[in-house]
PDB file of C-alpha atoms in Angstrom:
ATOM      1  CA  UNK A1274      -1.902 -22.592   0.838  1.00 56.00           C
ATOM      2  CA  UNK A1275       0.557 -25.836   0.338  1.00 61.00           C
ATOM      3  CA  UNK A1276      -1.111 -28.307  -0.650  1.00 66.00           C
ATOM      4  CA  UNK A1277      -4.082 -28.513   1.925  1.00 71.00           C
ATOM      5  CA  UNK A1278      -1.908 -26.457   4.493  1.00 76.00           C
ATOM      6  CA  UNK A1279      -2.769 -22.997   4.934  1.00 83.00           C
ATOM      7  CA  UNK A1280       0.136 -22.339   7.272  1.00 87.00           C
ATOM      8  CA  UNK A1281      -0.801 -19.068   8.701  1.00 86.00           C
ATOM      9  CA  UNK A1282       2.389 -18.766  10.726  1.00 90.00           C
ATOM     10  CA  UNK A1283       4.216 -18.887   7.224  1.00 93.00           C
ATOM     11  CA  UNK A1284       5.930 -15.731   5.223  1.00 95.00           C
ATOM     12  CA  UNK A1285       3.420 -14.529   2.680  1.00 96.00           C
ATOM     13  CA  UNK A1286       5.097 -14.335  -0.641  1.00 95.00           C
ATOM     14  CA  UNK A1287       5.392 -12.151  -3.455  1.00 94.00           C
ATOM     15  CA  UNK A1288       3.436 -15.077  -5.510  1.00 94.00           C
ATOM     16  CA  UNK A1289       1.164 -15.700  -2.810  1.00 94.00           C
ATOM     17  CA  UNK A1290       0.370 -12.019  -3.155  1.00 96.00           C
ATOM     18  CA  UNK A1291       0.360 -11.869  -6.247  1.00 95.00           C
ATOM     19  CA  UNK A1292      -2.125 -14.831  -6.796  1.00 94.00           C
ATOM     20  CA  UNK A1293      -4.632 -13.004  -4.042  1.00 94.00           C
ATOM     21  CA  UNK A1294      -4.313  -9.612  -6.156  1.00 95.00           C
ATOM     22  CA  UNK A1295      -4.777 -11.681  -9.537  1.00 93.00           C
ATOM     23  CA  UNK A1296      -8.213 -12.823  -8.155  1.00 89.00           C
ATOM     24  CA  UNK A1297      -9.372 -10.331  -5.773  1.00 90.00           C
ATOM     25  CA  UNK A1298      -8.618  -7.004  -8.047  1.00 89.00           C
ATOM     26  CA  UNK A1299      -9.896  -7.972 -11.440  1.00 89.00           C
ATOM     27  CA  UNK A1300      -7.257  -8.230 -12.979  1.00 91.00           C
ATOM     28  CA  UNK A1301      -7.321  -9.165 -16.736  1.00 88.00           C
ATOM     29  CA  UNK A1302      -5.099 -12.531 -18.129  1.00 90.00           C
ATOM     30  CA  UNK A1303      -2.517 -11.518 -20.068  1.00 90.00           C
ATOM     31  CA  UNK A1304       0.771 -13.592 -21.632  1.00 88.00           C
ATOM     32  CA  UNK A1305       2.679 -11.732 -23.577  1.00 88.00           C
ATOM     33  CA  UNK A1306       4.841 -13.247 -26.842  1.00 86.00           C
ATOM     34  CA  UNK A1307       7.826 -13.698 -25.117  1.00 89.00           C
ATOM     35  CA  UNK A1308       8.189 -14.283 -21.059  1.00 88.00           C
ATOM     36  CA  UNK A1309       8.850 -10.873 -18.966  1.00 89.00           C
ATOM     37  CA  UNK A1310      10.559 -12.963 -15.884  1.00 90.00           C
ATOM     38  CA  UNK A1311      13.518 -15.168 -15.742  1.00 88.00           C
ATOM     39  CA  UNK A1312      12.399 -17.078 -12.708  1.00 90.00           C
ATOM     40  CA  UNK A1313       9.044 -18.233 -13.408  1.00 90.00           C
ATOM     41  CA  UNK A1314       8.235 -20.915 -15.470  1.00 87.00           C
ATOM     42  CA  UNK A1315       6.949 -19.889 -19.303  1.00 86.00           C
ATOM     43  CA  UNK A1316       3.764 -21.625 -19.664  1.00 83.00           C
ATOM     44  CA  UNK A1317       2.362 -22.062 -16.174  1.00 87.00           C
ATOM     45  CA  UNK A1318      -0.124 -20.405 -13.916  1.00 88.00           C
ATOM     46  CA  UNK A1319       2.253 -18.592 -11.979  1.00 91.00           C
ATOM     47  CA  UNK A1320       3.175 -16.683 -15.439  1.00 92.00           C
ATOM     48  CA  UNK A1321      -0.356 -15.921 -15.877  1.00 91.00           C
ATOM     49  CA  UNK A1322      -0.251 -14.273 -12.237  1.00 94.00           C
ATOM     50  CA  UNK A1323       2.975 -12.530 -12.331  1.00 93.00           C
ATOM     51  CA  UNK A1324       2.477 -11.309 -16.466  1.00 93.00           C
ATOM     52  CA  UNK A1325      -1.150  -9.673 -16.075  1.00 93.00           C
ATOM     53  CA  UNK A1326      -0.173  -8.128 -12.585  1.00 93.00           C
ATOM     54  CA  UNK A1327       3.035  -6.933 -14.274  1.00 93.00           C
ATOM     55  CA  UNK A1328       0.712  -5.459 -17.190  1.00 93.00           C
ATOM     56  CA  UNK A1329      -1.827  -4.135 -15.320  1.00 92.00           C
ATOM     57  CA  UNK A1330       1.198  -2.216 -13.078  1.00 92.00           C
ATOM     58  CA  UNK A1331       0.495  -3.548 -10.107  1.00 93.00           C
ATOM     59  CA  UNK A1332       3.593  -5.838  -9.339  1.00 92.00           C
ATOM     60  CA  UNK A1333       6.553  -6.877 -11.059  1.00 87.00           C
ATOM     61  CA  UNK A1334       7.416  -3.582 -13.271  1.00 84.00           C
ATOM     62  CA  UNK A1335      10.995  -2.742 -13.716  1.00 81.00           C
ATOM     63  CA  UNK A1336      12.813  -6.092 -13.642  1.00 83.00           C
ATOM     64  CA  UNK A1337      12.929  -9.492 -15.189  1.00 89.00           C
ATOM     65  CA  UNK A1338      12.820 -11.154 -11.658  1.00 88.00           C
ATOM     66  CA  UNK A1339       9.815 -11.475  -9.950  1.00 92.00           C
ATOM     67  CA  UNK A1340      10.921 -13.156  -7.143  1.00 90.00           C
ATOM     68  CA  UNK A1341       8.035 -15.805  -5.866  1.00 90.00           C
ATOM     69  CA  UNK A1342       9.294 -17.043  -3.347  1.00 92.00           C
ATOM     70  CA  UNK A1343      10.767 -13.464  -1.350  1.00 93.00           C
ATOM     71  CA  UNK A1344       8.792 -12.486   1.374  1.00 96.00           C
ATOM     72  CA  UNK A1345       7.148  -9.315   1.240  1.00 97.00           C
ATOM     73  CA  UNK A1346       7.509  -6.113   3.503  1.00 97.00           C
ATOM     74  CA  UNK A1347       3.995  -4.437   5.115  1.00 98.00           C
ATOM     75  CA  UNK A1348       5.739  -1.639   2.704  1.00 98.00           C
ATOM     76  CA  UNK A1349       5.753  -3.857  -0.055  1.00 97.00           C
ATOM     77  CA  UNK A1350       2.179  -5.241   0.522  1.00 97.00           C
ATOM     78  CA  UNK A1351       0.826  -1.204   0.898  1.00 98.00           C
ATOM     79  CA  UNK A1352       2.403  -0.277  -2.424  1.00 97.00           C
ATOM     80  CA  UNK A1353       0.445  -3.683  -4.340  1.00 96.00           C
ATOM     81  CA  UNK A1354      -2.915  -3.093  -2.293  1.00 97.00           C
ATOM     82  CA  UNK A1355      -3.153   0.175  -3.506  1.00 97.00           C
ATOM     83  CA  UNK A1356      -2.094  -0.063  -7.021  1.00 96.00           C
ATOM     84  CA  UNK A1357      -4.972  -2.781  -6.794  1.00 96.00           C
ATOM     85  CA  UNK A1358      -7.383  -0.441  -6.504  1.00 95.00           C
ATOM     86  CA  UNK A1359      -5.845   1.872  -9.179  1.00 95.00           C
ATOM     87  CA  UNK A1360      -4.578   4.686  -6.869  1.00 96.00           C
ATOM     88  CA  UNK A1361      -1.017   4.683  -8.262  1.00 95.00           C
ATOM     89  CA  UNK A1362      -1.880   8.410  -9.341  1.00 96.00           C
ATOM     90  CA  UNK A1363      -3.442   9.457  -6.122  1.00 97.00           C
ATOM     91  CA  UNK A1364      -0.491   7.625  -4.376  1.00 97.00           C
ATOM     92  CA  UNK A1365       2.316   9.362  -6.418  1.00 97.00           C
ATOM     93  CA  UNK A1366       0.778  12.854  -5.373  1.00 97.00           C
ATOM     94  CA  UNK A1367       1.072  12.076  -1.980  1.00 97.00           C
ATOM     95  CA  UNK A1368       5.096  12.017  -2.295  1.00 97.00           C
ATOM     96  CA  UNK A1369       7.298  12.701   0.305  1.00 97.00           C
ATOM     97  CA  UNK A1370       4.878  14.036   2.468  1.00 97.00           C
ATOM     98  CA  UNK A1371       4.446  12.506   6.713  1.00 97.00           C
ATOM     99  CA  UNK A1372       2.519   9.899   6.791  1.00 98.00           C
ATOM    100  CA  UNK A1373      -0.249  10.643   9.199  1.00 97.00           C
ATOM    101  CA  UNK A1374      -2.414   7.756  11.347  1.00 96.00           C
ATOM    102  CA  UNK A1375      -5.042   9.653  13.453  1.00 93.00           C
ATOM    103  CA  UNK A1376      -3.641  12.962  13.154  1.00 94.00           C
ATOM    104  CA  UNK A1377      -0.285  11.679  14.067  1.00 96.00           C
ATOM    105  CA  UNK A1378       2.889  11.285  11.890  1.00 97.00           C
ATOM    106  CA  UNK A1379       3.829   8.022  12.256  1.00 97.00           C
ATOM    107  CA  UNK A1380       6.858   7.088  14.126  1.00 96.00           C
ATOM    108  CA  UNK A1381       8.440   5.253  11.771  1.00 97.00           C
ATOM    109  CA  UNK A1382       7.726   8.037   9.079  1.00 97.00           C
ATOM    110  CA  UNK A1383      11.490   8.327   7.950  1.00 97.00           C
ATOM    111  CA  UNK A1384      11.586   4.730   7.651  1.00 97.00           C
ATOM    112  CA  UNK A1385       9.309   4.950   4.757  1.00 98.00           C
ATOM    113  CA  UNK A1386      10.982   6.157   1.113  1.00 98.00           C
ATOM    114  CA  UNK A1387       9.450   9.521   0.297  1.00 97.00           C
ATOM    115  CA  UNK A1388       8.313   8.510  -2.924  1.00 97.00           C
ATOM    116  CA  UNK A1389       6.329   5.864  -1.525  1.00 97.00           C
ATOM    117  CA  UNK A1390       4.902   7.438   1.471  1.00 98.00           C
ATOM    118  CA  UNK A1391       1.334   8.069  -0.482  1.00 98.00           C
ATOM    119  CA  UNK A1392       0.665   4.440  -0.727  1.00 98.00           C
ATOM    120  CA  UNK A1393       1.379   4.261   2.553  1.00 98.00           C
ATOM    121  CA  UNK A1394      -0.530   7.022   3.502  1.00 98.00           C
ATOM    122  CA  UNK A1395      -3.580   5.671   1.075  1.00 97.00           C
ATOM    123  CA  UNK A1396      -3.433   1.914   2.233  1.00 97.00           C
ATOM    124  CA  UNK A1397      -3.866   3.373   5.920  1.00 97.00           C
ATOM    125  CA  UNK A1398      -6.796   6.013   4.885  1.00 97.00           C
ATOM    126  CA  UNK A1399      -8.203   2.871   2.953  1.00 96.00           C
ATOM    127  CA  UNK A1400      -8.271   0.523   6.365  1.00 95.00           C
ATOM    128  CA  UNK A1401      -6.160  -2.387   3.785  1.00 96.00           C
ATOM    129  CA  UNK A1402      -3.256  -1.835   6.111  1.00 96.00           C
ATOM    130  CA  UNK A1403      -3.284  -1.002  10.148  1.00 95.00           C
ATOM    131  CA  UNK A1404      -0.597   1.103  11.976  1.00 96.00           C
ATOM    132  CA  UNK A1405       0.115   0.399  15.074  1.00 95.00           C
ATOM    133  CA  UNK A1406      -0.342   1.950  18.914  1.00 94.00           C
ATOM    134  CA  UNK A1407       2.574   2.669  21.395  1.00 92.00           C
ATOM    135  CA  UNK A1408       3.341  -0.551  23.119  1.00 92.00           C
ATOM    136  CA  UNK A1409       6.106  -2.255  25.608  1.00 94.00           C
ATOM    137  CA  UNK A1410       7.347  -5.657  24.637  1.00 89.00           C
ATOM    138  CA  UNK A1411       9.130  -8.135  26.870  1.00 91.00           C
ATOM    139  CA  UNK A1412      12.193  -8.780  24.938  1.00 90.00           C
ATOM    140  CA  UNK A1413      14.100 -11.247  26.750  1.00 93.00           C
ATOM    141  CA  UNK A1414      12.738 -11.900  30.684  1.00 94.00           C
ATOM    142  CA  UNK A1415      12.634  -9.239  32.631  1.00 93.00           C
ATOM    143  CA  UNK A1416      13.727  -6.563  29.912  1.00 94.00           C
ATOM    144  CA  UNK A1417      11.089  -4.529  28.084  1.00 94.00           C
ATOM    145  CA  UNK A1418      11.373  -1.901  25.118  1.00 92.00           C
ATOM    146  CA  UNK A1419       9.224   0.757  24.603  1.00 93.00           C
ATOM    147  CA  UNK A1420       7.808   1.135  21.037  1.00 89.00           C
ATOM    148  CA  UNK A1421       6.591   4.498  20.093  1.00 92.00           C
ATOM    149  CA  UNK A1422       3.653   4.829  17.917  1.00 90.00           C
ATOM    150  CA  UNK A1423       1.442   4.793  15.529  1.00 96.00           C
ATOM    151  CA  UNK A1424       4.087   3.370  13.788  1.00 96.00           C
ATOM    152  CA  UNK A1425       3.869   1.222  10.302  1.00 97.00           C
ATOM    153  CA  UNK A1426       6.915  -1.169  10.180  1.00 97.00           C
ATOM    154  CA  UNK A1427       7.442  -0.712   7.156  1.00 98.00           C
ATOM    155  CA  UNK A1428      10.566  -3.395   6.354  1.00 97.00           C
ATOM    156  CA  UNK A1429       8.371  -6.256   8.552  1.00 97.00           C
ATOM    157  CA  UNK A1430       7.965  -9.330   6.477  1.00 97.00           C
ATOM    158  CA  UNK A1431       3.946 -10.158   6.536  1.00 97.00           C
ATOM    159  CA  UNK A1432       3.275 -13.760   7.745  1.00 96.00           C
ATOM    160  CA  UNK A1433      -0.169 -15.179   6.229  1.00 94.00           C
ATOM    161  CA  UNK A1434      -2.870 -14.998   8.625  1.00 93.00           C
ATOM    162  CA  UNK A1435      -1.833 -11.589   8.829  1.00 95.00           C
ATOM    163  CA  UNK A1436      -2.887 -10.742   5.276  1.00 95.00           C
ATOM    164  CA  UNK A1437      -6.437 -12.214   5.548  1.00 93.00           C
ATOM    165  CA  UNK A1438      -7.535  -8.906   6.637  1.00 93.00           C
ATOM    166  CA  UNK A1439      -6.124  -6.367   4.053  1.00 95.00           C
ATOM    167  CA  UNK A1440      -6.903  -9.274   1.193  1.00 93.00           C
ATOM    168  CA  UNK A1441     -10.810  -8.952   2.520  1.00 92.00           C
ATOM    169  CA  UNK A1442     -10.839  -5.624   2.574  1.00 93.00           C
ATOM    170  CA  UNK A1443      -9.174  -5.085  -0.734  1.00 94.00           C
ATOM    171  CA  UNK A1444     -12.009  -7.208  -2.182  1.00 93.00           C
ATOM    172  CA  UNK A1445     -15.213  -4.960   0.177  1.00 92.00           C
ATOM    173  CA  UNK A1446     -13.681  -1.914  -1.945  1.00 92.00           C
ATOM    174  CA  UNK A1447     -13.036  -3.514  -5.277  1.00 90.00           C
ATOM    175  CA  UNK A1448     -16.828  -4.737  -5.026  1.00 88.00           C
ATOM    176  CA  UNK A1449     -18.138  -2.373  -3.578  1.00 80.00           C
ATOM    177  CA  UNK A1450     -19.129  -4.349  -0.535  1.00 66.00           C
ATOM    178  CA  UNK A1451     -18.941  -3.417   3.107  1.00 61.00           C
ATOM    179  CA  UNK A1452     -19.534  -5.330   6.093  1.00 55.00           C
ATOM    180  CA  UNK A1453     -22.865  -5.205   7.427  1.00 54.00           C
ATOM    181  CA  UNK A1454     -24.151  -4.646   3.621  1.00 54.00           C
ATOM    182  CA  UNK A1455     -26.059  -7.791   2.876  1.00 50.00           C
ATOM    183  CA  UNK A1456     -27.154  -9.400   6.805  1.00 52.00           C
ATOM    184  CA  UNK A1457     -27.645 -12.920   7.069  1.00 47.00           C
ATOM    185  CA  UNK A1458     -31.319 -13.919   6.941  1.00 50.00           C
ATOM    186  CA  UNK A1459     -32.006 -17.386   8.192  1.00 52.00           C
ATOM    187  CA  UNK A1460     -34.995 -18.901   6.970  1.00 56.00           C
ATOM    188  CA  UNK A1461     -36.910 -22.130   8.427  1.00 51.00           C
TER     189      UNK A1461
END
């Protein structure tokens, strides 16, 4: 959120995921001696966020830019959901094999880099990420496109309100909680 502004229409960020993952995975604080990113500011929250999430492998390995305010891809967001949960290992077996939604290979399959197809593949399995069905869209009026499917999009920047549902979901598994576990009991 800005400010009191949720904005679901908005681009979710890498720091807007990274602040849900902080809180929803259990992820231990860390700050190291000296700052790991060049464009986030030593000392604040944010550097909390992006420094335990960095040592705890889940975003921000392998460069000194985080990048806070770059959207993020579905891809993206599958790779950080699972390492979440701690399925980088499981994910990494999984390597350049089809990604498979129902007993399908996705559409899109080739779209997604081999060595990053078992996250993929996991975050689907997992229900933190949804592929989608065969559809025709109305591009411009009066012309159409068929879209084959299931299909993942993988380069698709996630807006927001899209990410409420992984970001719940991701916290069911982390806790152990699903839906329907504990019904609400009204009392008079």
């Amino acid at each position: 959120a800005e400010g009191t502004a949720f904005n679901p229409g908005a681009h979710l960020t890498r720091m807007d995921l990274g602040r849900a993952l902080m809180f929803a995975a259990r992820v231990p604080q860390f700050i190291p001696n000296q700052p790991s990113f060049t464009d986030v500011v030593n000392g604040m929250p944010d550097a909390l966020v992006c420094e335990s999430l960095r040592r705890e492998g889940i975003m921000g390995m392998g460069s000194s830019s985080f990048g806070p305010s770059v959207s993020v891809s579905r891809l993206e967001t599958a790779v950080a959901l699972v390492r979440a949960l701690r399925l980088d290992a499981q994910a990494k077996s999984l390597a350049n094999r089809d990604v498979t939604f129902g007993g399908t290979i996705l559409s899109d399959n080739a779209q997604i880099p081999g060595n990053l197809r078992g996250y993929v593949q996991i975050a689907l399995d997992k229900g933190l990420m949804e592929a989608f069905p065969a559809e025709v869209r109305e591009v411009a009026p009066g012309q159409f496109q068929a879209l084959p499917g299931p299909r993942f999009e993988p380069s698709r920047n996630v807006l927001r309100v899209e990410f409420l549902n992984p970001a719940s979901r991701l916290i069911n598994l982390m806790f152990g909680e699903e839906p329907g576990d504990h019904p609400i009991v009204l009392v008079d």
